[in-house]
């Protein structure tokens, strides 16, 4: 069964450092999403891609967060510099016809 | 903007009983309503979804109902088993051909006691 892949699974960093997360969507899924999930809450959308184009990044803190999907397949989410409040689970999802399938997530801890 | 309210926040049932989780949404343009199950340390898993042109959908022990007039939808799990224990999230979306962002509820922690 095809799955969304994410790496790393866990990341511990110190504040002011740079971090990057990688996502490989299910093959053939043109739409890719990055969500952030704070412990005890539901996921919140950070950015949505259709192929290589950004469809929605209205909730992405652009002063420190960036996302790219250069060839319309895999994607990278970067935070620079990381802040204490960025500690959360970062989830990637992909879809073909509406249903969104999530990866296992990257648990980020900022010290 | 769109808001999704989910109740209850915690739910404890005996094995074999039924569990019901309810959600309300604010944006009448929403047309897609998925439910996710999330186990500790894992990503959300899509368990069932419903679109606005359907009032009810069932898949084995799981069913979802949608009341567009009242803007609420519910998840029903029958014959619960210990492996159903997890956090369940409802979500709402305005689905275009490009997809659409999901607005999630706050989650319900379901505990099924043997």
PDB file of C-alpha atoms in Angstrom:
ATOM      1  CA  UNK A   1       0.000   0.000   0.000  1.00  0.00           C
ATOM      2  CA  UNK A   2       1.411   3.402  -1.021  1.00  0.00           C
ATOM      3  CA  UNK A   3       2.264   5.747   1.836  1.00  0.00           C
ATOM      4  CA  UNK A   4       3.488   9.279   2.395  1.00  0.00           C
ATOM      5  CA  UNK A   5       7.115   9.227   3.556  1.00  0.00           C
ATOM      6  CA  UNK A   6       8.623  11.811   5.907  1.00  0.00           C
ATOM      7  CA  UNK A   7      12.048  12.280   7.403  1.00  0.00           C
ATOM      8  CA  UNK A   8      13.435  12.678   9.907  1.00  0.00           C
ATOM      9  CA  UNK A   9      10.886  11.173  12.312  1.00  0.00           C
ATOM     10  CA  UNK A  10      12.333  13.086  15.245  1.00  0.00           C
ATOM     11  CA  UNK A  11      14.406  16.260  15.414  1.00  0.00           C
ATOM     12  CA  UNK A  12      15.827  18.029  18.455  1.00  0.00           C
ATOM     13  CA  UNK A  13      17.403  21.409  17.903  1.00  0.00           C
ATOM     14  CA  UNK A  14      18.346  24.508  19.817  1.00  0.00           C
ATOM     15  CA  UNK A  15      16.552  27.778  19.277  1.00  0.00           C
ATOM     16  CA  UNK A  16      17.992  29.992  16.534  1.00  0.00           C
ATOM     17  CA  UNK A  17      19.183  26.931  14.590  1.00  0.00           C
ATOM     18  CA  UNK A  18      17.888  25.950  11.171  1.00  0.00           C
ATOM     19  CA  UNK A  19      15.863  22.762  10.601  1.00  0.00           C
ATOM     20  CA  UNK A  20      14.501  21.087   7.494  1.00  0.00           C
ATOM     21  CA  UNK A  21      11.874  18.407   6.971  1.00  0.00           C
ATOM     22  CA  UNK A  22      11.376  16.267   3.878  1.00  0.00           C
ATOM     23  CA  UNK A  23       8.232  14.723   2.435  1.00  0.00           C
ATOM     24  CA  UNK A  24       7.685  12.275  -0.418  1.00  0.00           C
ATOM     25  CA  UNK A  25       3.977  12.047  -1.332  1.00  0.00           C
ATOM     26  CA  UNK A  26       2.125   9.060  -2.709  1.00  0.00           C
ATOM     27  CA  UNK A  27       3.090   8.579  -6.355  1.00  0.00           C
ATOM     28  CA  UNK A  28       0.754  10.452  -8.683  1.00  0.00           C
ATOM     29  CA  UNK A  29      -0.624  12.794  -6.024  1.00  0.00           C
ATOM     30  CA  UNK A  30      -0.407  16.305  -7.416  1.00  0.00           C
ATOM     31  CA  UNK A  31      -1.538  18.068  -4.240  1.00  0.00           C
ATOM     32  CA  UNK A  32       0.751  18.211  -1.212  1.00  0.00           C
ATOM     33  CA  UNK A  33       0.084  19.773   2.165  1.00  0.00           C
ATOM     34  CA  UNK A  34       2.179  20.654   5.201  1.00  0.00           C
ATOM     35  CA  UNK A  35       0.320  20.818   8.525  1.00  0.00           C
ATOM     36  CA  UNK A  36       1.540  21.638  12.037  1.00  0.00           C
ATOM     37  CA  UNK A  37       0.012  19.841  15.007  1.00  0.00           C
ATOM     38  CA  UNK A  38       0.571  21.158  18.506  1.00  0.00           C
ATOM     39  CA  UNK A  39       0.180  18.523  21.229  1.00  0.00           C
ATOM     40  CA  UNK A  40      -3.469  18.054  22.154  1.00  0.00           C
ATOM     41  CA  UNK A  41      -4.820  19.929  19.127  1.00  0.00           C
ATOM     42  CA  UNK A  42      -5.881  19.180  15.580  1.00  0.00           C
ATOM     43  CA  UNK A  43      -3.510  19.801  12.657  1.00  0.00           C
ATOM     44  CA  UNK A  44      -3.434  23.273  11.085  1.00  0.00           C
ATOM     45  CA  UNK A  45      -2.482  23.918   7.470  1.00  0.00           C
ATOM     46  CA  UNK A  46       0.783  25.717   6.824  1.00  0.00           C
ATOM     47  CA  UNK A  47       1.040  25.430   3.034  1.00  0.00           C
ATOM     48  CA  UNK A  48      -0.654  23.675   0.111  1.00  0.00           C
ATOM     49  CA  UNK A  49       1.022  22.874  -3.231  1.00  0.00           C
ATOM     50  CA  UNK A  50      -0.586  21.933  -6.527  1.00  0.00           C
ATOM     51  CA  UNK A  51       2.277  20.356  -8.458  1.00  0.00           C
ATOM     52  CA  UNK A  52       5.138  22.849  -7.934  1.00  0.00           C
ATOM     53  CA  UNK A  53       2.909  25.882  -7.321  1.00  0.00           C
ATOM     54  CA  UNK A  54       1.823  27.246  -3.949  1.00  0.00           C
ATOM     55  CA  UNK A  55      -1.990  27.318  -3.690  1.00  0.00           C
ATOM     56  CA  UNK A  56      -2.318  28.494  -0.084  1.00  0.00           C
ATOM     57  CA  UNK A  57       0.399  29.722   2.269  1.00  0.00           C
ATOM     58  CA  UNK A  58      -1.719  32.217   4.187  1.00  0.00           C
ATOM     59  CA  UNK A  59      -0.904  30.557   7.542  1.00  0.00           C
ATOM     60  CA  UNK A  60       2.809  30.081   6.908  1.00  0.00           C
ATOM     61  CA  UNK A  61       4.984  32.382   9.097  1.00  0.00           C
ATOM     62  CA  UNK A  62       7.016  33.599   6.162  1.00  0.00           C
ATOM     63  CA  UNK A  63       9.579  35.458   8.234  1.00  0.00           C
ATOM     64  CA  UNK A  64      11.025  32.138   9.385  1.00  0.00           C
ATOM     65  CA  UNK A  65       9.309  29.333   7.441  1.00  0.00           C
ATOM     66  CA  UNK A  66       9.810  28.400   3.797  1.00  0.00           C
ATOM     67  CA  UNK A  67       8.543  25.528   1.689  1.00  0.00           C
ATOM     68  CA  UNK A  68       9.372  24.314  -1.774  1.00  0.00           C
ATOM     69  CA  UNK A  69       8.365  21.575  -4.190  1.00  0.00           C
ATOM     70  CA  UNK A  70      10.704  22.284  -7.064  1.00  0.00           C
ATOM     71  CA  UNK A  71       9.878  19.377  -9.381  1.00  0.00           C
ATOM     72  CA  UNK A  72       6.319  18.882  -8.227  1.00  0.00           C
ATOM     73  CA  UNK A  73       7.083  15.646  -6.420  1.00  0.00           C
ATOM     74  CA  UNK A  74       8.840  15.720  -3.033  1.00  0.00           C
ATOM     75  CA  UNK A  75       8.864  18.765  -0.792  1.00  0.00           C
ATOM     76  CA  UNK A  76      10.989  20.425   1.881  1.00  0.00           C
ATOM     77  CA  UNK A  77       9.811  22.596   4.764  1.00  0.00           C
ATOM     78  CA  UNK A  78      12.442  24.757   6.450  1.00  0.00           C
ATOM     79  CA  UNK A  79      12.468  26.794   9.640  1.00  0.00           C
ATOM     80  CA  UNK A  80      15.184  29.377  10.220  1.00  0.00           C
ATOM     81  CA  UNK A  81      15.664  30.379  12.951  1.00  0.00           C
ATOM     82  CA  UNK A  82      13.745  27.899  15.098  1.00  0.00           C
ATOM     83  CA  UNK A  83      11.936  29.263  18.160  1.00  0.00           C
ATOM     84  CA  UNK A  84      10.726  27.498  21.304  1.00  0.00           C
ATOM     85  CA  UNK A  85       7.117  27.829  20.124  1.00  0.00           C
ATOM     86  CA  UNK A  86       7.873  25.819  16.984  1.00  0.00           C
ATOM     87  CA  UNK A  87       7.964  22.576  18.986  1.00  0.00           C
ATOM     88  CA  UNK A  88       5.221  20.475  17.395  1.00  0.00           C
ATOM     89  CA  UNK A  89       4.514  17.596  15.011  1.00  0.00           C
ATOM     90  CA  UNK A  90       4.947  18.553  11.355  1.00  0.00           C
ATOM     91  CA  UNK A  91       2.720  16.474   9.115  1.00  0.00           C
ATOM     92  CA  UNK A  92       2.791  16.074   5.360  1.00  0.00           C
ATOM     93  CA  UNK A  93      -0.274  14.918   3.426  1.00  0.00           C
ATOM     94  CA  UNK A  94      -0.994  14.286  -0.229  1.00  0.00           C
ATOM     95  CA  UNK A  95      -4.143  13.898  -2.271  1.00  0.00           C
ATOM     96  CA  UNK A  96      -5.294  13.024  -5.781  1.00  0.00           C
ATOM     97  CA  UNK A  97      -9.068  13.507  -5.748  1.00  0.00           C
ATOM     98  CA  UNK A  98      -9.786  15.099  -2.391  1.00  0.00           C
ATOM     99  CA  UNK A  99      -8.982  12.476   0.235  1.00  0.00           C
ATOM    100  CA  UNK A 100      -5.849  13.501   2.126  1.00  0.00           C
ATOM    101  CA  UNK A 101      -3.439  10.818   3.284  1.00  0.00           C
ATOM    102  CA  UNK A 102      -0.974  11.736   5.992  1.00  0.00           C
ATOM    103  CA  UNK A 103       2.576  10.645   6.619  1.00  0.00           C
ATOM    104  CA  UNK A 104       3.941   9.639  10.053  1.00  0.00           C
ATOM    105  CA  UNK A 105       5.107  13.182  10.822  1.00  0.00           C
ATOM    106  CA  UNK A 106       8.289  14.759  12.157  1.00  0.00           C
ATOM    107  CA  UNK A 107       8.304  15.493  15.879  1.00  0.00           C
ATOM    108  CA  UNK A 108      10.301  18.709  16.415  1.00  0.00           C
ATOM    109  CA  UNK A 109      11.588  19.714  19.830  1.00  0.00           C
ATOM    110  CA  UNK A 110      13.239  23.123  20.173  1.00  0.00           C
ATOM    111  CA  UNK A 111      15.366  23.577  23.305  1.00  0.00           C
TER     112      UNK A 111
ATOM    113  CA  UNK B   1     -13.069  31.837   8.801  1.00  0.00           C
ATOM    114  CA  UNK B   2     -14.219  28.244   9.051  1.00  0.00           C
ATOM    115  CA  UNK B   3     -14.442  26.784  12.524  1.00  0.00           C
ATOM    116  CA  UNK B   4     -15.114  23.182  13.565  1.00  0.00           C
ATOM    117  CA  UNK B   5     -16.285  22.298  17.068  1.00  0.00           C
ATOM    118  CA  UNK B   6     -15.967  18.698  18.266  1.00  0.00           C
ATOM    119  CA  UNK B   7     -17.527  17.000  21.295  1.00  0.00           C
ATOM    120  CA  UNK B   8     -16.859  15.286  23.599  1.00  0.00           C
ATOM    121  CA  UNK B   9     -13.148  15.821  24.220  1.00  0.00           C
ATOM    122  CA  UNK B  10     -12.889  12.452  25.988  1.00  0.00           C
ATOM    123  CA  UNK B  11     -15.107   9.384  25.735  1.00  0.00           C
ATOM    124  CA  UNK B  12     -14.830   6.135  27.658  1.00  0.00           C
ATOM    125  CA  UNK B  13     -16.922   3.090  26.706  1.00  0.00           C
ATOM    126  CA  UNK B  14     -17.025  -0.599  27.500  1.00  0.00           C
ATOM    127  CA  UNK B  15     -15.954  -3.046  24.828  1.00  0.00           C
ATOM    128  CA  UNK B  16     -18.938  -3.882  22.636  1.00  0.00           C
ATOM    129  CA  UNK B  17     -20.762  -0.610  23.296  1.00  0.00           C
ATOM    130  CA  UNK B  18     -21.298   2.104  20.711  1.00  0.00           C
ATOM    131  CA  UNK B  19     -19.446   5.431  20.584  1.00  0.00           C
ATOM    132  CA  UNK B  20     -20.700   8.668  19.038  1.00  0.00           C
ATOM    133  CA  UNK B  21     -18.636  11.783  18.339  1.00  0.00           C
ATOM    134  CA  UNK B  22     -20.271  14.984  17.108  1.00  0.00           C
ATOM    135  CA  UNK B  23     -18.966  17.966  15.149  1.00  0.00           C
ATOM    136  CA  UNK B  24     -20.410  21.244  13.981  1.00  0.00           C
ATOM    137  CA  UNK B  25     -18.998  23.509  11.299  1.00  0.00           C
ATOM    138  CA  UNK B  26     -19.504  27.182  10.582  1.00  0.00           C
ATOM    139  CA  UNK B  27     -18.971  27.621   6.822  1.00  0.00           C
ATOM    140  CA  UNK B  28     -22.051  26.545   4.855  1.00  0.00           C
ATOM    141  CA  UNK B  29     -19.849  26.249   1.729  1.00  0.00           C
ATOM    142  CA  UNK B  30     -18.045  23.225   3.226  1.00  0.00           C
ATOM    143  CA  UNK B  31     -18.692  20.152   1.117  1.00  0.00           C
ATOM    144  CA  UNK B  32     -16.293  17.471   2.363  1.00  0.00           C
ATOM    145  CA  UNK B  33     -16.136  15.948   5.851  1.00  0.00           C
ATOM    146  CA  UNK B  34     -13.474  13.335   6.679  1.00  0.00           C
ATOM    147  CA  UNK B  35     -12.780  11.570   9.954  1.00  0.00           C
ATOM    148  CA  UNK B  36      -9.296  10.611  11.079  1.00  0.00           C
ATOM    149  CA  UNK B  37      -7.990   8.234  13.723  1.00  0.00           C
ATOM    150  CA  UNK B  38      -4.645   9.118  15.282  1.00  0.00           C
ATOM    151  CA  UNK B  39      -2.683   6.744  17.467  1.00  0.00           C
ATOM    152  CA  UNK B  40       0.071   7.975  19.744  1.00  0.00           C
ATOM    153  CA  UNK B  41       3.144   9.126  17.816  1.00  0.00           C
ATOM    154  CA  UNK B  42       1.577   8.461  14.406  1.00  0.00           C
ATOM    155  CA  UNK B  43       0.047  10.537  11.664  1.00  0.00           C
ATOM    156  CA  UNK B  44      -3.748  10.784  11.248  1.00  0.00           C
ATOM    157  CA  UNK B  45      -5.338   7.854   9.386  1.00  0.00           C
ATOM    158  CA  UNK B  46      -8.391   8.485   7.212  1.00  0.00           C
ATOM    159  CA  UNK B  47     -11.148   6.117   8.374  1.00  0.00           C
ATOM    160  CA  UNK B  48     -14.234   7.422   6.593  1.00  0.00           C
ATOM    161  CA  UNK B  49     -15.428  10.525   4.782  1.00  0.00           C
ATOM    162  CA  UNK B  50     -18.655  11.982   3.453  1.00  0.00           C
ATOM    163  CA  UNK B  51     -19.470  14.573   0.835  1.00  0.00           C
ATOM    164  CA  UNK B  52     -22.264  17.108   1.065  1.00  0.00           C
ATOM    165  CA  UNK B  53     -24.484  15.352  -1.500  1.00  0.00           C
ATOM    166  CA  UNK B  54     -24.841  12.335   0.805  1.00  0.00           C
ATOM    167  CA  UNK B  55     -26.612  12.140   4.171  1.00  0.00           C
ATOM    168  CA  UNK B  56     -25.095   8.933   5.518  1.00  0.00           C
ATOM    169  CA  UNK B  57     -22.242   6.563   4.782  1.00  0.00           C
ATOM    170  CA  UNK B  58     -21.340   3.270   6.392  1.00  0.00           C
ATOM    171  CA  UNK B  59     -18.246   1.073   6.342  1.00  0.00           C
ATOM    172  CA  UNK B  60     -18.520  -2.056   8.492  1.00  0.00           C
ATOM    173  CA  UNK B  61     -18.639  -0.863  12.142  1.00  0.00           C
ATOM    174  CA  UNK B  62     -18.186   2.813  11.275  1.00  0.00           C
ATOM    175  CA  UNK B  63     -20.834   5.212  10.005  1.00  0.00           C
ATOM    176  CA  UNK B  64     -20.995   8.948   9.456  1.00  0.00           C
ATOM    177  CA  UNK B  65     -24.107  11.104   9.205  1.00  0.00           C
ATOM    178  CA  UNK B  66     -24.362  14.643   7.853  1.00  0.00           C
ATOM    179  CA  UNK B  67     -27.049  17.254   8.501  1.00  0.00           C
ATOM    180  CA  UNK B  68     -26.334  20.157   6.161  1.00  0.00           C
ATOM    181  CA  UNK B  69     -29.195  22.267   7.459  1.00  0.00           C
ATOM    182  CA  UNK B  70     -27.936  22.133  11.025  1.00  0.00           C
ATOM    183  CA  UNK B  71     -24.295  22.097   9.881  1.00  0.00           C
ATOM    184  CA  UNK B  72     -23.325  19.118  11.954  1.00  0.00           C
ATOM    185  CA  UNK B  73     -21.972  15.651  11.317  1.00  0.00           C
ATOM    186  CA  UNK B  74     -21.341  12.654  13.527  1.00  0.00           C
ATOM    187  CA  UNK B  75     -19.192   9.525  13.702  1.00  0.00           C
ATOM    188  CA  UNK B  76     -20.761   6.330  14.991  1.00  0.00           C
ATOM    189  CA  UNK B  77     -18.672   3.311  15.961  1.00  0.00           C
ATOM    190  CA  UNK B  78     -20.573   0.141  16.852  1.00  0.00           C
ATOM    191  CA  UNK B  79     -19.306  -2.948  18.675  1.00  0.00           C
ATOM    192  CA  UNK B  80     -16.242  -1.084  19.919  1.00  0.00           C
ATOM    193  CA  UNK B  81     -13.001  -2.989  20.446  1.00  0.00           C
ATOM    194  CA  UNK B  82      -9.892  -2.080  22.515  1.00  0.00           C
ATOM    195  CA  UNK B  83      -8.002  -1.402  19.272  1.00  0.00           C
ATOM    196  CA  UNK B  84     -10.471   1.412  18.546  1.00  0.00           C
ATOM    197  CA  UNK B  85      -8.837   3.370  21.398  1.00  0.00           C
ATOM    198  CA  UNK B  86      -7.198   6.467  19.866  1.00  0.00           C
ATOM    199  CA  UNK B  87      -7.795  10.172  19.255  1.00  0.00           C
ATOM    200  CA  UNK B  88     -10.424  10.864  16.590  1.00  0.00           C
ATOM    201  CA  UNK B  89     -10.546  14.094  14.607  1.00  0.00           C
ATOM    202  CA  UNK B  90     -13.324  15.424  12.430  1.00  0.00           C
ATOM    203  CA  UNK B  91     -12.555  17.930   9.697  1.00  0.00           C
ATOM    204  CA  UNK B  92     -14.357  20.097   7.169  1.00  0.00           C
ATOM    205  CA  UNK B  93     -13.205  21.395   3.821  1.00  0.00           C
ATOM    206  CA  UNK B  94     -14.326  23.296   0.756  1.00  0.00           C
ATOM    207  CA  UNK B  95     -13.131  20.889  -1.886  1.00  0.00           C
ATOM    208  CA  UNK B  96     -12.066  22.172  -5.296  1.00  0.00           C
ATOM    209  CA  UNK B  97     -10.424  20.173  -8.070  1.00  0.00           C
ATOM    210  CA  UNK B  98      -7.098  21.201  -6.545  1.00  0.00           C
ATOM    211  CA  UNK B  99      -8.102  19.871  -3.155  1.00  0.00           C
ATOM    212  CA  UNK B 100      -8.764  22.062  -0.148  1.00  0.00           C
ATOM    213  CA  UNK B 101      -7.394  22.693   3.290  1.00  0.00           C
ATOM    214  CA  UNK B 102      -8.890  20.716   6.119  1.00  0.00           C
ATOM    215  CA  UNK B 103     -10.138  22.549   9.207  1.00  0.00           C
ATOM    216  CA  UNK B 104      -9.903  20.115  12.106  1.00  0.00           C
ATOM    217  CA  UNK B 105     -11.860  19.817  15.300  1.00  0.00           C
ATOM    218  CA  UNK B 106     -10.091  19.652  18.636  1.00  0.00           C
ATOM    219  CA  UNK B 107     -10.137  15.854  18.817  1.00  0.00           C
ATOM    220  CA  UNK B 108     -11.855  13.207  20.936  1.00  0.00           C
ATOM    221  CA  UNK B 109      -9.814  10.759  22.970  1.00  0.00           C
ATOM    222  CA  UNK B 110     -11.703   7.463  22.860  1.00  0.00           C
ATOM    223  CA  UNK B 111     -10.917   4.796  25.421  1.00  0.00           C
ATOM    224  CA  UNK B 112     -12.449   1.330  25.020  1.00  0.00           C
ATOM    225  CA  UNK B 113     -12.210  -0.719  28.203  1.00  0.00           C
ATOM    226  CA  UNK B 114     -12.053  -4.509  27.904  1.00  0.00           C
TER     227      UNK B 114
END
